[in-house]
mmCIF file of C-alpha atoms in Angstrom:
data_model
loop_
_atom_site.group_PDB
_atom_site.id
_atom_site.type_symbol
_atom_site.label_atom_id
_atom_site.label_comp_id
_atom_site.label_asym_id
_atom_site.label_seq_id
_atom_site.Cartn_x
_atom_site.Cartn_y
_atom_site.Cartn_z
ATOM 1 C CA MET N 1 11.792 -22.746 -24.656
ATOM 2 C CA ALA N 2 9.386 -20.042 -25.825
ATOM 3 C CA LEU N 3 6.978 -18.442 -23.389
ATOM 4 C CA ASN N 4 3.372 -17.923 -24.384
ATOM 5 C CA TRP N 5 2.556 -14.354 -23.287
ATOM 6 C CA ASN N 6 -0.985 -14.092 -24.604
ATOM 7 C CA VAL N 7 -3.536 -12.325 -22.404
ATOM 8 C CA SER N 8 -5.216 -15.544 -21.334
ATOM 9 C CA THR N 9 -2.040 -16.857 -19.693
ATOM 10 C CA PRO N 10 -2.578 -16.919 -15.912
ATOM 11 C CA LEU N 11 1.032 -15.833 -15.343
ATOM 12 C CA PHE N 12 0.446 -12.770 -17.520
ATOM 13 C CA PHE N 13 -2.676 -11.932 -15.479
ATOM 14 C CA VAL N 14 -0.790 -12.239 -12.182
ATOM 15 C CA LEU N 15 2.106 -10.151 -13.481
ATOM 16 C CA ALA N 16 -0.349 -7.508 -14.707
ATOM 17 C CA LEU N 17 -1.866 -7.402 -11.205
ATOM 18 C CA VAL N 18 1.599 -7.085 -9.628
ATOM 19 C CA LEU N 19 2.274 -4.154 -11.945
ATOM 20 C CA ALA N 20 -1.137 -2.569 -11.263
ATOM 21 C CA PHE N 21 -0.758 -2.786 -7.480
ATOM 22 C CA GLY N 22 2.838 -1.563 -7.700
ATOM 23 C CA LEU N 23 1.783 1.476 -9.714
ATOM 24 C CA LYS N 24 -1.130 2.091 -7.359
ATOM 25 C CA HIS N 25 1.244 2.033 -4.410
ATOM 26 C CA LEU N 26 3.760 4.326 -6.119
ATOM 27 C CA LEU N 27 1.074 6.862 -6.959
ATOM 28 C CA ALA N 28 -0.702 6.764 -3.599
ATOM 29 C CA ASP N 29 2.346 6.581 -1.326
ATOM 30 C CA TYR N 30 4.637 8.994 -3.157
ATOM 31 C CA PHE N 31 2.940 11.172 -5.766
ATOM 32 C CA LEU N 32 -0.437 11.714 -4.098
ATOM 33 C CA GLN N 33 0.597 11.725 -0.425
ATOM 34 C CA THR N 34 0.795 15.320 0.742
ATOM 35 C CA ASN N 35 2.981 16.738 3.475
ATOM 36 C CA TRP N 36 -0.189 17.107 5.586
ATOM 37 C CA MET N 37 -0.832 13.373 5.263
ATOM 38 C CA ALA N 38 2.763 12.267 5.781
ATOM 39 C CA ARG N 39 3.350 14.399 8.868
ATOM 40 C CA GLY N 40 -0.195 14.259 10.205
ATOM 41 C CA LYS N 41 -0.551 10.491 10.447
ATOM 42 C CA GLY N 42 2.189 10.383 13.078
ATOM 43 C CA ARG N 43 0.773 13.015 15.408
ATOM 44 C CA ILE N 44 -0.181 12.168 18.958
ATOM 45 C CA SER N 45 -3.610 13.736 18.347
ATOM 46 C CA GLY N 46 -5.359 14.803 15.170
ATOM 47 C CA TRP N 47 -3.832 11.949 13.169
ATOM 48 C CA GLN N 48 -7.131 10.406 12.082
ATOM 49 C CA ALA N 49 -7.986 12.728 9.159
ATOM 50 C CA PRO N 50 -4.543 12.713 7.491
ATOM 51 C CA LEU N 51 -4.278 8.936 7.885
ATOM 52 C CA ALA N 52 -7.825 8.371 6.597
ATOM 53 C CA ALA N 53 -7.156 10.593 3.578
ATOM 54 C CA HIS N 54 -3.930 8.754 2.752
ATOM 55 C CA ALA N 55 -5.375 5.264 3.278
ATOM 56 C CA GLY N 56 -8.470 6.380 1.359
ATOM 57 C CA ILE N 57 -6.370 7.131 -1.715
ATOM 58 C CA HIS N 58 -4.923 3.629 -1.497
ATOM 59 C CA SER N 59 -8.418 2.236 -1.100
ATOM 60 C CA ILE N 60 -9.653 4.047 -4.208
ATOM 61 C CA GLY N 61 -6.732 2.627 -6.185
ATOM 62 C CA THR N 62 -7.544 -0.888 -5.019
ATOM 63 C CA LEU N 63 -11.209 -0.327 -5.852
ATOM 64 C CA VAL N 64 -10.295 0.665 -9.412
ATOM 65 C CA ILE N 65 -8.161 -2.452 -9.858
ATOM 66 C CA ALA N 66 -10.828 -4.723 -8.367
ATOM 67 C CA VAL N 67 -13.661 -3.232 -10.432
ATOM 68 C CA VAL N 68 -11.650 -3.687 -13.630
ATOM 69 C CA VAL N 69 -10.576 -7.301 -13.028
ATOM 70 C CA ALA N 70 -13.037 -8.783 -10.493
ATOM 71 C CA PRO N 71 -15.950 -6.469 -9.606
ATOM 72 C CA ALA N 72 -17.322 -8.856 -6.980
ATOM 73 C CA LEU N 73 -14.141 -8.239 -4.986
ATOM 74 C CA TRP N 74 -14.811 -4.498 -4.520
ATOM 75 C CA TRP N 75 -14.574 -5.135 -0.776
ATOM 76 C CA LEU N 76 -10.800 -5.495 -1.101
ATOM 77 C CA ALA N 77 -10.805 -1.694 -1.185
ATOM 78 C CA LEU N 78 -12.297 -1.574 2.311
ATOM 79 C CA LEU N 79 -9.763 -4.111 3.494
ATOM 80 C CA ASP N 80 -6.976 -2.007 1.989
ATOM 81 C CA LEU N 81 -8.300 1.067 3.798
ATOM 82 C CA VAL N 82 -8.050 -0.716 7.148
ATOM 83 C CA ILE N 83 -4.780 -2.591 6.544
ATOM 84 C CA HIS N 84 -2.913 0.304 4.950
ATOM 85 C CA GLY N 85 -4.093 2.649 7.668
ATOM 86 C CA ALA N 86 -3.017 0.244 10.410
ATOM 87 C CA ILE N 87 0.439 -0.349 8.925
ATOM 88 C CA ASP N 88 1.097 3.357 8.464
ATOM 89 C CA ARG N 89 -0.207 4.309 11.884
ATOM 90 C CA VAL N 90 1.934 1.720 13.638
ATOM 91 C CA ARG N 91 5.055 2.875 11.792
ATOM 92 C CA ALA N 92 4.279 6.526 12.507
ATOM 93 C CA LEU N 93 3.674 6.072 16.235
ATOM 94 C CA PRO N 94 6.206 8.115 18.185
ATOM 95 C CA CYS N 95 7.091 5.088 20.313
ATOM 96 C CA ILE N 96 7.859 2.977 17.226
ATOM 97 C CA GLY N 97 9.147 4.909 14.232
ATOM 98 C CA GLY N 98 7.619 8.359 14.319
ATOM 99 C CA LYS N 99 10.591 10.073 15.943
ATOM 100 C CA LEU N 100 13.223 8.466 13.746
ATOM 101 C CA ARG N 101 15.125 10.576 11.214
ATOM 102 C CA PRO N 102 16.532 9.550 7.812
ATOM 103 C CA ASP N 103 20.080 9.772 9.196
ATOM 104 C CA GLN N 104 19.270 6.935 11.623
ATOM 105 C CA THR N 105 19.595 3.294 10.579
ATOM 106 C CA HIS N 106 16.352 2.325 12.309
ATOM 107 C CA PHE N 107 14.429 4.857 10.190
ATOM 108 C CA TRP N 108 15.325 2.841 7.096
ATOM 109 C CA TRP N 109 14.570 -0.450 8.825
ATOM 110 C CA MET N 110 11.097 0.806 9.747
ATOM 111 C CA LEU N 111 10.505 2.169 6.248
ATOM 112 C CA GLY N 112 11.570 -1.164 4.755
ATOM 113 C CA ILE N 113 9.300 -3.137 7.072
ATOM 114 C CA ASP N 114 6.448 -0.748 6.245
ATOM 115 C CA GLN N 115 6.932 -1.117 2.500
ATOM 116 C CA GLU N 116 7.271 -4.902 2.712
ATOM 117 C CA ALA N 117 4.060 -5.114 4.751
ATOM 118 C CA HIS N 118 2.283 -3.181 1.994
ATOM 119 C CA ALA N 119 3.789 -5.443 -0.686
ATOM 120 C CA LEU N 120 2.646 -8.547 1.186
ATOM 121 C CA THR N 121 -0.841 -7.039 1.469
ATOM 122 C CA HIS N 122 -0.874 -6.566 -2.295
ATOM 123 C CA LEU N 123 0.269 -10.163 -2.828
ATOM 124 C CA LEU N 124 -2.613 -11.305 -0.639
ATOM 125 C CA PHE N 125 -5.036 -9.248 -2.742
ATOM 126 C CA ILE N 126 -3.542 -10.685 -5.940
ATOM 127 C CA ALA N 127 -3.963 -14.223 -4.603
ATOM 128 C CA VAL N 128 -7.613 -13.506 -3.744
ATOM 129 C CA ILE N 129 -8.252 -12.030 -7.198
ATOM 130 C CA ALA N 130 -6.434 -14.847 -9.008
ATOM 131 C CA ALA N 131 -8.377 -17.477 -7.033
ATOM 132 C CA SER N 132 -11.743 -15.896 -7.856
#
């Protein structure tokens, strides 16, 4: 059975969005996140600016994707700012995951939960875009 992979295929569109959000996340969470952001978002005080900068980069990436594929959904960028910031802040809280080290099993559990929460957020955004 041959698959029709032309650009008008809805599956192709959804897969392209999965790729776009995956690349956005890779860039924003790994290549563009500075040490100041990564360490700062877990502080007891003074965490707001590093977290806002990091979540802002994610938001800009989502805005670019939305403007390219569904400009009326630009507001997904604002939603990403809030959701990404909340997920990262919760994981970075000293009472939750902020004091864990990579040599501890729970560090990896928290990182996995964090990354899955971001992936599920992206799937929600993809569903909203695909339904529009």
